[in-house]
PDB file of C-alpha atoms in Angstrom:
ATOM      1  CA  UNK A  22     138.844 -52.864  23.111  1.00 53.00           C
ATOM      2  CA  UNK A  23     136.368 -55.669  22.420  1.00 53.00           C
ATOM      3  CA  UNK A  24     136.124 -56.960  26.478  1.00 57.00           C
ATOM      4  CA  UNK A  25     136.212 -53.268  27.408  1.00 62.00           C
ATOM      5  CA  UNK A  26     132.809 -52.833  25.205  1.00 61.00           C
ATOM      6  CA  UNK A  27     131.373 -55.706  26.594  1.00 60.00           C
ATOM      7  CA  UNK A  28     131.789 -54.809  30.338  1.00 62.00           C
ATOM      8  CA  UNK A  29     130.568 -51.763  29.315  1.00 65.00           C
ATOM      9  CA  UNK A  30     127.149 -53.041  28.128  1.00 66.00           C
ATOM     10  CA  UNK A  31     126.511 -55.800  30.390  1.00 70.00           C
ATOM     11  CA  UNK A  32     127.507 -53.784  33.226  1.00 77.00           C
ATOM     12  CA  UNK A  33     125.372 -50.152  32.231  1.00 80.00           C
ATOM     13  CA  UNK A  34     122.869 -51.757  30.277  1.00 83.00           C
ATOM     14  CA  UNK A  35     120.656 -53.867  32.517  1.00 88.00           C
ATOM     15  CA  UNK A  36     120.897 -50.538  35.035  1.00 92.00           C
ATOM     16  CA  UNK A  37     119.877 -48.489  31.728  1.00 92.00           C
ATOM     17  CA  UNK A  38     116.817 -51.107  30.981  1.00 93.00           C
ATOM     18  CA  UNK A  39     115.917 -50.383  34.729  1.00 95.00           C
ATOM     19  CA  UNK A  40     115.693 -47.057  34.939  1.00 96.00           C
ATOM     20  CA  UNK A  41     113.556 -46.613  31.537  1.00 96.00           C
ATOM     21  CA  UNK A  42     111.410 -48.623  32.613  1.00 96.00           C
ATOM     22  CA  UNK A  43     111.170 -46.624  36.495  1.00 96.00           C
ATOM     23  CA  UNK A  44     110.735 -43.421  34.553  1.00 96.00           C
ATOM     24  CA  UNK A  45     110.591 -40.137  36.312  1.00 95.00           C
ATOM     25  CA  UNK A  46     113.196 -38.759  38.029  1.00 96.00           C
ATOM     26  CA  UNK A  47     114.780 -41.858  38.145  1.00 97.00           C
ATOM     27  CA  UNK A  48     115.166 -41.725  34.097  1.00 98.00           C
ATOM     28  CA  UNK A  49     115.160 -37.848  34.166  1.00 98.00           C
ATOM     29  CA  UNK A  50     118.445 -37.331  35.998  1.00 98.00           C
ATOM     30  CA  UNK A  51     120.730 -39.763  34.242  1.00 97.00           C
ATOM     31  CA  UNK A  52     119.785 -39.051  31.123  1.00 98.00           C
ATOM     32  CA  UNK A  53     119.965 -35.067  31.370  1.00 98.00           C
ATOM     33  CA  UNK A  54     123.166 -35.364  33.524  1.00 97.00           C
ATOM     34  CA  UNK A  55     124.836 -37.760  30.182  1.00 96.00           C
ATOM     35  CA  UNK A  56     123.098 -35.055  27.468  1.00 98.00           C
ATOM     36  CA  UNK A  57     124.895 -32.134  29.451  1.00 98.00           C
ATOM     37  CA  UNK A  58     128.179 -33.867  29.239  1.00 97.00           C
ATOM     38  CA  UNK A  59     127.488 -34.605  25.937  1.00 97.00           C
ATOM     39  CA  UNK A  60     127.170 -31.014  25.142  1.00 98.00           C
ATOM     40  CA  UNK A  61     130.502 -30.018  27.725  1.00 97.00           C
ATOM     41  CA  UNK A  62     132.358 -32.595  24.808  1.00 96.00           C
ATOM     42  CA  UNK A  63     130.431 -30.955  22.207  1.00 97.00           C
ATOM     43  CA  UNK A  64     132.193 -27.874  23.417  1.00 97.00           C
ATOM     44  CA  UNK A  65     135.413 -28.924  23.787  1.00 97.00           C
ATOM     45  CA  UNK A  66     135.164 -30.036  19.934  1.00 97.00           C
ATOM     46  CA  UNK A  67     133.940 -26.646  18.684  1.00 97.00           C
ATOM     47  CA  UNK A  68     137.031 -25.056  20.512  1.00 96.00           C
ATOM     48  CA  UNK A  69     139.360 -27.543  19.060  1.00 96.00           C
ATOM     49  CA  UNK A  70     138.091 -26.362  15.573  1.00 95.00           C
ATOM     50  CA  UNK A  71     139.276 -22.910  16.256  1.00 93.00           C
ATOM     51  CA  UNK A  72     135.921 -21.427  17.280  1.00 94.00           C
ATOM     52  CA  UNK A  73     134.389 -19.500  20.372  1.00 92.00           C
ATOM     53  CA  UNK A  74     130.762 -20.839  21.230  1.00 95.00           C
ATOM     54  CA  UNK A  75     129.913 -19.773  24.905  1.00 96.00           C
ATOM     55  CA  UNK A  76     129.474 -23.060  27.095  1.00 97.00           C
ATOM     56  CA  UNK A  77     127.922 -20.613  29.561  1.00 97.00           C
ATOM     57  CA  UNK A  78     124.666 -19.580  27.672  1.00 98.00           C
ATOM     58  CA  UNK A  79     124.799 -23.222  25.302  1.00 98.00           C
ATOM     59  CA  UNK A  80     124.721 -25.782  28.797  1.00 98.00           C
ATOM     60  CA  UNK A  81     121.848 -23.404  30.124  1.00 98.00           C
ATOM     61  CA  UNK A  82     119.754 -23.721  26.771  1.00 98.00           C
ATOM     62  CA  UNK A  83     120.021 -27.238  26.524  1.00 98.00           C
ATOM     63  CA  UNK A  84     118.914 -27.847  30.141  1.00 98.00           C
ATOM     64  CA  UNK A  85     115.706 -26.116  29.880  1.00 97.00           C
ATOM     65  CA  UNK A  86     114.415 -27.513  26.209  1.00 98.00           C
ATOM     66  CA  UNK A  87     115.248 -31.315  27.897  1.00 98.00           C
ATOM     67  CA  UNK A  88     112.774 -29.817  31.157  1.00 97.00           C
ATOM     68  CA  UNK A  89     110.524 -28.771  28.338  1.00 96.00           C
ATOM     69  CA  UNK A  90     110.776 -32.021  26.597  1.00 96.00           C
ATOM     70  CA  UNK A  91     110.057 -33.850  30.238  1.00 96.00           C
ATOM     71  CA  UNK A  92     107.160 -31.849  31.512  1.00 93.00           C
ATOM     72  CA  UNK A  93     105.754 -30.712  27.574  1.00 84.00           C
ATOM     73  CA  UNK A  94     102.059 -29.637  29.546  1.00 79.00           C
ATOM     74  CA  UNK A  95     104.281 -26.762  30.174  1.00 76.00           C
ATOM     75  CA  UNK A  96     104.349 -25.732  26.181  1.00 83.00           C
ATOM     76  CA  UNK A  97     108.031 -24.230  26.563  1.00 89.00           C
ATOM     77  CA  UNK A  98     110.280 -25.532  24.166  1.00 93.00           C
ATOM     78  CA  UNK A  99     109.093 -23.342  21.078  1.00 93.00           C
ATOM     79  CA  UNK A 100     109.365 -19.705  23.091  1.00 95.00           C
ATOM     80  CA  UNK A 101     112.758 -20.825  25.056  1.00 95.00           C
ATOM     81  CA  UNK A 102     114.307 -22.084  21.766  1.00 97.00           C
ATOM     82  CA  UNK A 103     113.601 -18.597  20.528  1.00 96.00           C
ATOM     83  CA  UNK A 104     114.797 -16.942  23.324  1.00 97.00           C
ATOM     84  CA  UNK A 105     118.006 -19.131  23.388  1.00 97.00           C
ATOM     85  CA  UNK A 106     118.954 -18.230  19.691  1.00 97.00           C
ATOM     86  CA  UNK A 107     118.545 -14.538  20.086  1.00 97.00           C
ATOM     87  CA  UNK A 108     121.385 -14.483  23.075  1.00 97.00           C
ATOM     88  CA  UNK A 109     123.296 -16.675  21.146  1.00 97.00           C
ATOM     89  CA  UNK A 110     123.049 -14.246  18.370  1.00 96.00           C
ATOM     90  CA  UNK A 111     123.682 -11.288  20.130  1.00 96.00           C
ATOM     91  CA  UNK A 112     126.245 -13.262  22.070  1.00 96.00           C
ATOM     92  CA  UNK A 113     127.850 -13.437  18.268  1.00 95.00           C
ATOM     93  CA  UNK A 114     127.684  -9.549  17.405  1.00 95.00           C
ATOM     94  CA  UNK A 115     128.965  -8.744  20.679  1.00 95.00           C
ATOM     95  CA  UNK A 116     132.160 -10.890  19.535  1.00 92.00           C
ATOM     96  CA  UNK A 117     132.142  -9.430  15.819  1.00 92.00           C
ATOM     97  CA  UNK A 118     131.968  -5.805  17.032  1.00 92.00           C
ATOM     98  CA  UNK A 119     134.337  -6.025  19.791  1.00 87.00           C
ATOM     99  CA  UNK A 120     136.813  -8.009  17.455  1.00 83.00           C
ATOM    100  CA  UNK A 121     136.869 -10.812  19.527  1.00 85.00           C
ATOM    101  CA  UNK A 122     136.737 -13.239  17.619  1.00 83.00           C
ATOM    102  CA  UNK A 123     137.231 -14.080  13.582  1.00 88.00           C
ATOM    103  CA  UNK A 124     134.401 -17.132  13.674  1.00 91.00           C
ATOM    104  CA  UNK A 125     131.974 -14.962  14.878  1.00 93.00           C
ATOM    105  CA  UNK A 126     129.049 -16.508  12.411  1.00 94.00           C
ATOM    106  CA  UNK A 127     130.586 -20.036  13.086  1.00 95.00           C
ATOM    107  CA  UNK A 128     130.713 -19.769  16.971  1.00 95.00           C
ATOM    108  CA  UNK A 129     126.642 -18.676  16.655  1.00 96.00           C
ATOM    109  CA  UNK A 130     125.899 -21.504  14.234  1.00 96.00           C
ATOM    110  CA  UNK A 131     127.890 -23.797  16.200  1.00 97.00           C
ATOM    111  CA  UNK A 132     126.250 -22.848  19.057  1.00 98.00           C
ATOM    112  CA  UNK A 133     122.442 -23.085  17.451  1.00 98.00           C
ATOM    113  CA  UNK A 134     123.217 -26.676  15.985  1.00 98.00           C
ATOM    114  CA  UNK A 135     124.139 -27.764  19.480  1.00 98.00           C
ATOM    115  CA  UNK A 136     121.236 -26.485  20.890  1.00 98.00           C
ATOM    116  CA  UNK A 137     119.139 -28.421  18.184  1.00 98.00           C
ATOM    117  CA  UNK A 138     121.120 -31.355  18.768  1.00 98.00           C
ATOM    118  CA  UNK A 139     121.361 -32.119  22.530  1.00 98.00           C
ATOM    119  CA  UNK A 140     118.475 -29.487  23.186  1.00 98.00           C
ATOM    120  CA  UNK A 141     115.216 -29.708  20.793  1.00 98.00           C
ATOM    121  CA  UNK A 142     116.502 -33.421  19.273  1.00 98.00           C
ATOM    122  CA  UNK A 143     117.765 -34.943  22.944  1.00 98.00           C
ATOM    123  CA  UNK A 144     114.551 -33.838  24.593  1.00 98.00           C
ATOM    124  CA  UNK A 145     113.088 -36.724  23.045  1.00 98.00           C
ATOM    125  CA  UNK A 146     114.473 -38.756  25.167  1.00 98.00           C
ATOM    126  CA  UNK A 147     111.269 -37.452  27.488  1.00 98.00           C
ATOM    127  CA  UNK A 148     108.883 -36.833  25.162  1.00 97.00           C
ATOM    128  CA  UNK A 149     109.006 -40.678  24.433  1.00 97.00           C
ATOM    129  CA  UNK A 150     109.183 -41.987  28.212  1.00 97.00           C
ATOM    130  CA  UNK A 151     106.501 -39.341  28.663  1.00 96.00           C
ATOM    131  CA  UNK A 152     103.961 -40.430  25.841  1.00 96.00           C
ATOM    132  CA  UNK A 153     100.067 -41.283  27.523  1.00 93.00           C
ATOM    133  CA  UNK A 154     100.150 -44.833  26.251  1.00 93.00           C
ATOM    134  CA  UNK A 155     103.196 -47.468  26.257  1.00 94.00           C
ATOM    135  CA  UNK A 156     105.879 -44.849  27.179  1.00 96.00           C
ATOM    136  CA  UNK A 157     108.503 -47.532  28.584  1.00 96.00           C
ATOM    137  CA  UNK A 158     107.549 -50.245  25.709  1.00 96.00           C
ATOM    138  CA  UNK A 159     108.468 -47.859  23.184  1.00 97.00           C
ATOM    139  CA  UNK A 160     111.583 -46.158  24.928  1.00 97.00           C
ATOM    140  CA  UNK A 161     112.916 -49.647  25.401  1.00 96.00           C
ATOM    141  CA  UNK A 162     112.411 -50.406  22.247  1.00 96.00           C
ATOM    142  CA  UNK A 163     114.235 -47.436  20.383  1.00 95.00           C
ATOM    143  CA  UNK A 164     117.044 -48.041  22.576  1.00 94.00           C
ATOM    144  CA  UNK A 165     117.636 -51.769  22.666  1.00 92.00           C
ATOM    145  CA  UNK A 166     117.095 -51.440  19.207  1.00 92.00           C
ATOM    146  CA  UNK A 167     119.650 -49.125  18.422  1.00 91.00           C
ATOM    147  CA  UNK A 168     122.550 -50.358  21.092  1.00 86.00           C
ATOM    148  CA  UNK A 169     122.247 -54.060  18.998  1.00 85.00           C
ATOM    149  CA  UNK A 170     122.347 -52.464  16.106  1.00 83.00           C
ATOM    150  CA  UNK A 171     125.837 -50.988  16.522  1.00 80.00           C
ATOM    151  CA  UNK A 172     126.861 -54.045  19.039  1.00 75.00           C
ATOM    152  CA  UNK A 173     125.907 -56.302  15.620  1.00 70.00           C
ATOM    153  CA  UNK A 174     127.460 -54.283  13.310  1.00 66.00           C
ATOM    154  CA  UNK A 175     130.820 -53.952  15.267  1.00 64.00           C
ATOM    155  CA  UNK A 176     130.851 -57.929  15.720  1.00 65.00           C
ATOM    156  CA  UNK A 177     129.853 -58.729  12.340  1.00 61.00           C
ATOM    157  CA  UNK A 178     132.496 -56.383  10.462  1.00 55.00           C
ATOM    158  CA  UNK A 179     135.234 -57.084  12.835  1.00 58.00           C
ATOM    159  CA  UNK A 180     135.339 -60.718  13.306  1.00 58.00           C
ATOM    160  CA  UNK A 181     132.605 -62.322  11.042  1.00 58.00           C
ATOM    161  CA  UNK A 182     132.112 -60.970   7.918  1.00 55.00           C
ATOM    162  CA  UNK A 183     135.709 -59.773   7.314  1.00 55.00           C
ATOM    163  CA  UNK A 184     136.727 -63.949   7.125  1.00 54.00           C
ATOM    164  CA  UNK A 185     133.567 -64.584   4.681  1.00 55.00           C
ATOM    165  CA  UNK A 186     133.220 -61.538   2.484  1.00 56.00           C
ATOM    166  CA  UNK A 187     136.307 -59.297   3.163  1.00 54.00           C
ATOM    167  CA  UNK A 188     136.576 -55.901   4.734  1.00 65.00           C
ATOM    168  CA  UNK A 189     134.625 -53.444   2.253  1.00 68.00           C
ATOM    169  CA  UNK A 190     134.294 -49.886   4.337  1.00 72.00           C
ATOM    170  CA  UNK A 191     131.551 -48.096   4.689  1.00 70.00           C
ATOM    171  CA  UNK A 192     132.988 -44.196   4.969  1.00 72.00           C
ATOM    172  CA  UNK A 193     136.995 -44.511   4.845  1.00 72.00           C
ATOM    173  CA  UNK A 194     137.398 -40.752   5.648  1.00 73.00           C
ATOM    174  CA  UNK A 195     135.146 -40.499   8.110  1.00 72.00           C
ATOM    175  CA  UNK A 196     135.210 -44.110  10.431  1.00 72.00           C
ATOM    176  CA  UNK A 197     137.175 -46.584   8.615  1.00 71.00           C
ATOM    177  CA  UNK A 198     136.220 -49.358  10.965  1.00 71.00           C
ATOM    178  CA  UNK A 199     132.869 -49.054   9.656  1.00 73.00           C
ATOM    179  CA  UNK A 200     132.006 -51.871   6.886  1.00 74.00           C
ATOM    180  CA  UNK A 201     129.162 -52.158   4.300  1.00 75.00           C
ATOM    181  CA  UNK A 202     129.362 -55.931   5.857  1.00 72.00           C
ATOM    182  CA  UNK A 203     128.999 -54.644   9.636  1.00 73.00           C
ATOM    183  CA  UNK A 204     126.120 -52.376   8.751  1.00 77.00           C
ATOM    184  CA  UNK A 205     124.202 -55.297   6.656  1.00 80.00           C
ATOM    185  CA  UNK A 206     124.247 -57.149   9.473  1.00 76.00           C
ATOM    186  CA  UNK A 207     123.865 -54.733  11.944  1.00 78.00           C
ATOM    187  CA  UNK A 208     120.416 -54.035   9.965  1.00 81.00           C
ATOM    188  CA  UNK A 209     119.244 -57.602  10.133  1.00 84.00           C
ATOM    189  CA  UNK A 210     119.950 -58.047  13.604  1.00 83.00           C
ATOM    190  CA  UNK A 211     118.438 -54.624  14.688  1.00 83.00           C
ATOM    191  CA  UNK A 212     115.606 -55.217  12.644  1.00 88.00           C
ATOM    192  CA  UNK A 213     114.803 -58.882  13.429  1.00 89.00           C
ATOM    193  CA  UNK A 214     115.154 -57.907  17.137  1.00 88.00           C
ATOM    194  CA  UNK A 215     113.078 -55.058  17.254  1.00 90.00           C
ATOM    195  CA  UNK A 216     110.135 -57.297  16.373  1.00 92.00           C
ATOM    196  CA  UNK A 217     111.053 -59.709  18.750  1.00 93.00           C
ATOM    197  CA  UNK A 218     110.910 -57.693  21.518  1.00 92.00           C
ATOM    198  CA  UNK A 219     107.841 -55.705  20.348  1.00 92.00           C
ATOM    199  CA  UNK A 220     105.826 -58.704  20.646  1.00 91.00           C
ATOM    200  CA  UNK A 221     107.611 -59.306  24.113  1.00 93.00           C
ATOM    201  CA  UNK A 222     106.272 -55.607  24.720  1.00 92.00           C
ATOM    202  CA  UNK A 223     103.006 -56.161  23.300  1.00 92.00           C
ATOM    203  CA  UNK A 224     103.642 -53.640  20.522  1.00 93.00           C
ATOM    204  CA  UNK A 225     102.016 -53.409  17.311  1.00 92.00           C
ATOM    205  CA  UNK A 226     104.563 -55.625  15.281  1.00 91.00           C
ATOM    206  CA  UNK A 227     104.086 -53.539  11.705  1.00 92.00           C
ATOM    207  CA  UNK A 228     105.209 -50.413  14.022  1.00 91.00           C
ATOM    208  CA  UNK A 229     108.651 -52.586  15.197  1.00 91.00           C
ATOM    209  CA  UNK A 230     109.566 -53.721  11.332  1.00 92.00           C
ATOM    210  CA  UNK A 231     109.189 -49.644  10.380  1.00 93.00           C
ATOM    211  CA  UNK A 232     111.128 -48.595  13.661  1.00 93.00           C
ATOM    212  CA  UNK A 233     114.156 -50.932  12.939  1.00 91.00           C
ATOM    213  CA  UNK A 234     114.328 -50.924   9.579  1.00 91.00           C
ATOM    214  CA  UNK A 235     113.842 -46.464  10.389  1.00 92.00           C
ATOM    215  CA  UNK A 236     116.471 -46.968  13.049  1.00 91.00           C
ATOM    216  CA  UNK A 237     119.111 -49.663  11.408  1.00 86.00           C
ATOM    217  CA  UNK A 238     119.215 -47.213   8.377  1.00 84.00           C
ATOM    218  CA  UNK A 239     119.149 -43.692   9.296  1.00 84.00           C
ATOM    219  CA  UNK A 240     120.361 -44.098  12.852  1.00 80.00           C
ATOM    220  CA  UNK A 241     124.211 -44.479  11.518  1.00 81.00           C
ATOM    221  CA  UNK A 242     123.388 -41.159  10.005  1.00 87.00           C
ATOM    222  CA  UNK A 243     124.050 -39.874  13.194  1.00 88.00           C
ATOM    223  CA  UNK A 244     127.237 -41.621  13.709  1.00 87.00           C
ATOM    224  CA  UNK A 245     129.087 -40.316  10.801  1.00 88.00           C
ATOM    225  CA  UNK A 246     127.463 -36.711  11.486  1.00 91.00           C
ATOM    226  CA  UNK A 247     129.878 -37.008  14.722  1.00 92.00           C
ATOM    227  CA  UNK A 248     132.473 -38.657  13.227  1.00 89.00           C
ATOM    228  CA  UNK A 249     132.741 -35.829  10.618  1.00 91.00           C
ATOM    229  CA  UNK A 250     133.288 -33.176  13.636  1.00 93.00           C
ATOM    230  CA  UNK A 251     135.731 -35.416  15.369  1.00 92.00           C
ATOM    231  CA  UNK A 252     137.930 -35.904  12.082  1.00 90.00           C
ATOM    232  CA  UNK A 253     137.591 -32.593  11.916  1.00 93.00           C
ATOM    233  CA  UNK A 254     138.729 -31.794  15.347  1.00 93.00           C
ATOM    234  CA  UNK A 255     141.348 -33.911  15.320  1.00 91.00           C
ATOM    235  CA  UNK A 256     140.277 -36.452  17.693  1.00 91.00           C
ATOM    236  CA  UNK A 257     139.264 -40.118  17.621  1.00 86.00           C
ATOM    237  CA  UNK A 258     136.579 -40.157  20.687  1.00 87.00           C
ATOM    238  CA  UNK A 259     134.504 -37.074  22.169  1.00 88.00           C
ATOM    239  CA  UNK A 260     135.803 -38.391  25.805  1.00 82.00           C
ATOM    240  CA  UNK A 261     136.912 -40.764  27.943  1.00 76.00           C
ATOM    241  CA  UNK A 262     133.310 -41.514  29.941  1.00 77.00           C
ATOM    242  CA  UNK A 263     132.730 -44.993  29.005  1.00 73.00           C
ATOM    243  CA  UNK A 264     135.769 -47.157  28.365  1.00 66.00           C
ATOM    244  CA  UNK A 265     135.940 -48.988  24.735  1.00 60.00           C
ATOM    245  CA  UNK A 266     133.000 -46.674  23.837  1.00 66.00           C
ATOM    246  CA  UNK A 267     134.414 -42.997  24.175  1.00 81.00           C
ATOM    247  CA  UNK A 268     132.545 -40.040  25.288  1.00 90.00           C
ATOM    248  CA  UNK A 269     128.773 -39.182  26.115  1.00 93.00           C
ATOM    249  CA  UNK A 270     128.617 -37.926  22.693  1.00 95.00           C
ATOM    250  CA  UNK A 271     129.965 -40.717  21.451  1.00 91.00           C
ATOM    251  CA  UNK A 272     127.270 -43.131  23.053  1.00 90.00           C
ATOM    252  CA  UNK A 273     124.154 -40.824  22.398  1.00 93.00           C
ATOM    253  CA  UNK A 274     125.390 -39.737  18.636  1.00 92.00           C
ATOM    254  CA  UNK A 275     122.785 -42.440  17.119  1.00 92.00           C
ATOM    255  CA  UNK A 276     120.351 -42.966  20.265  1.00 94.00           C
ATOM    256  CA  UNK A 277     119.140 -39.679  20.133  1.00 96.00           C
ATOM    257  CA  UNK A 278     117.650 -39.576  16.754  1.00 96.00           C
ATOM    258  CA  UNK A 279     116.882 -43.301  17.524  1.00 95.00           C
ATOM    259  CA  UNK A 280     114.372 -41.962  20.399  1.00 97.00           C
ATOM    260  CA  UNK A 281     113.140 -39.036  18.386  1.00 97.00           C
ATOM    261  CA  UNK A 282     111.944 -41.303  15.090  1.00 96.00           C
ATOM    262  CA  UNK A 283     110.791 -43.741  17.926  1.00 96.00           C
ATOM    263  CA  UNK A 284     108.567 -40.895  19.479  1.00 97.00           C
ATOM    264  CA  UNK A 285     106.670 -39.372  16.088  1.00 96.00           C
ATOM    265  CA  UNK A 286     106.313 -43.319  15.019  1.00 95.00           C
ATOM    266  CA  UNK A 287     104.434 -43.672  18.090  1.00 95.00           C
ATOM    267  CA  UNK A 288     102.470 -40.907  18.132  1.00 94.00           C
ATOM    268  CA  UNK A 289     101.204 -41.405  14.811  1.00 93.00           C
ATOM    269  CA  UNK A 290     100.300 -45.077  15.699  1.00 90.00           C
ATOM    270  CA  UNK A 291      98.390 -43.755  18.129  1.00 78.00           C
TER     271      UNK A 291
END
């Protein structure tokens, strides 16, 4: 599992690094096209649960709040988020009157939290590359950020701290690899490398120490948010996408509040 993760990251993440820092399309494409897979898993999740969201009208509403988040001149994302939850809700009474389904009010919610999710949340992902000053600095920040976080914590609680300090876990129900050890040291790693690199990046340095310490303790958050649906679903990963790392969901399930914390942090530094 271990030398899967690794060729993972050394192998995605240099390509990753690249095409942040290229922006544009370049950025645009990838990250959209892993987003929408990402919400296909979502999907397939909900289903598992017993419910009936419609892929058809949730993949379409999450590809046009990420356009709004990448071209936000445009001023879209408000009126297409309301637009979105009205078919979705008349997508649900369609169900309940027809008696086609018995989740009618979870399919609609189900759908609607996806759509804040991957949609109005993962269109951050622009907003920050997209920002007038320091766009890449800040993107690559947020995301190297968050990927040592987790690569520290999974090291730390596996093989380091377990010998020192013992195995204490952080959620048993929900990810019992997890350790209170792993996530201490994921924070001090995240944290003390996020103001490494900011001075690398010529950031403001008091901005880096809030980001990590923002990121290393909320952006697990996330995680376990997932975690809880796949324990409820009955599964262990969202997919199979990236090997030792599980689905799209999977890898994006902290990142993408990551990027959106990253985003209002730099727009009020601004």
């Amino acid at each position: 599992m271990f030398l899967k993760r690794a060729v993972v990251t050394f192998t995605l993440g240099p390509l990753a690094l690249y095409l942040i820092y290229l922006g544009g399309l370049y950025y645009f494409l990838p990250v959209t096209a892993v987003l929408l897979l990402a919400t296909v898993e979502y999907d397939h999740l909900l289903h598992r649960l017993g419910w009936k969201p419609a892929l058809w009208i949730l993949l379409p509403a999450v590809l046009v709040q990420l356009i709004a988040g990448q071209w936000t001149n445009w001023e879209l994302s408000a009126p297409l988020m309301v637009v979105s939850l009205l078919i979705m809700m008349t997508y649900a009474l369609w169900l309940y009157e027809g008696r086609r389904s018995e989740t009618a009010v979870a399919d609609w919610l189900g759908m609607a939290a996806g759509l804040f999710l991957l949609g109005w949340v993962g269109s951050h992902f622009f907003r920050l590359r997209t920002l007038p000053q320091m766009a890449w600095q800040w993107t690559m920040l947020a995301m190297v950020t968050t990927w040592m976080t987790d690569s520290a914590a999974y090291v730390v609680g596996k093989f380091l701290a377990g010998k020192i300090f013992g195995r204490h876990k952080l959620s048993p129900r929900l990810s019992p690899n997890k350790t209170i050890e792993g996530f201490i040291g994921g924070a001090l790693m995240g944290t003390s490398l996020a103001i490494i690199l900011a001075s690398w990046l010529q950031l403001p340095l008091t901005g880096a120490l809030i980001l990590g310490l923002l990121i290393t303790l909320l952006s697990p958050l996330g995680d376990l948010g997932i975690s809880l649906l796949k324990r409820e679903a009955g599964v262990k990963d969202s997919g199979t996408l990236f090997p030792g790392h599980g689905g799209a969901l999977d890898r994006i399930d902290s990142l993408i509040w990551s990027v959106a914390m990253a985003y209002y942090l730099a727009l009020f530094l601004q």
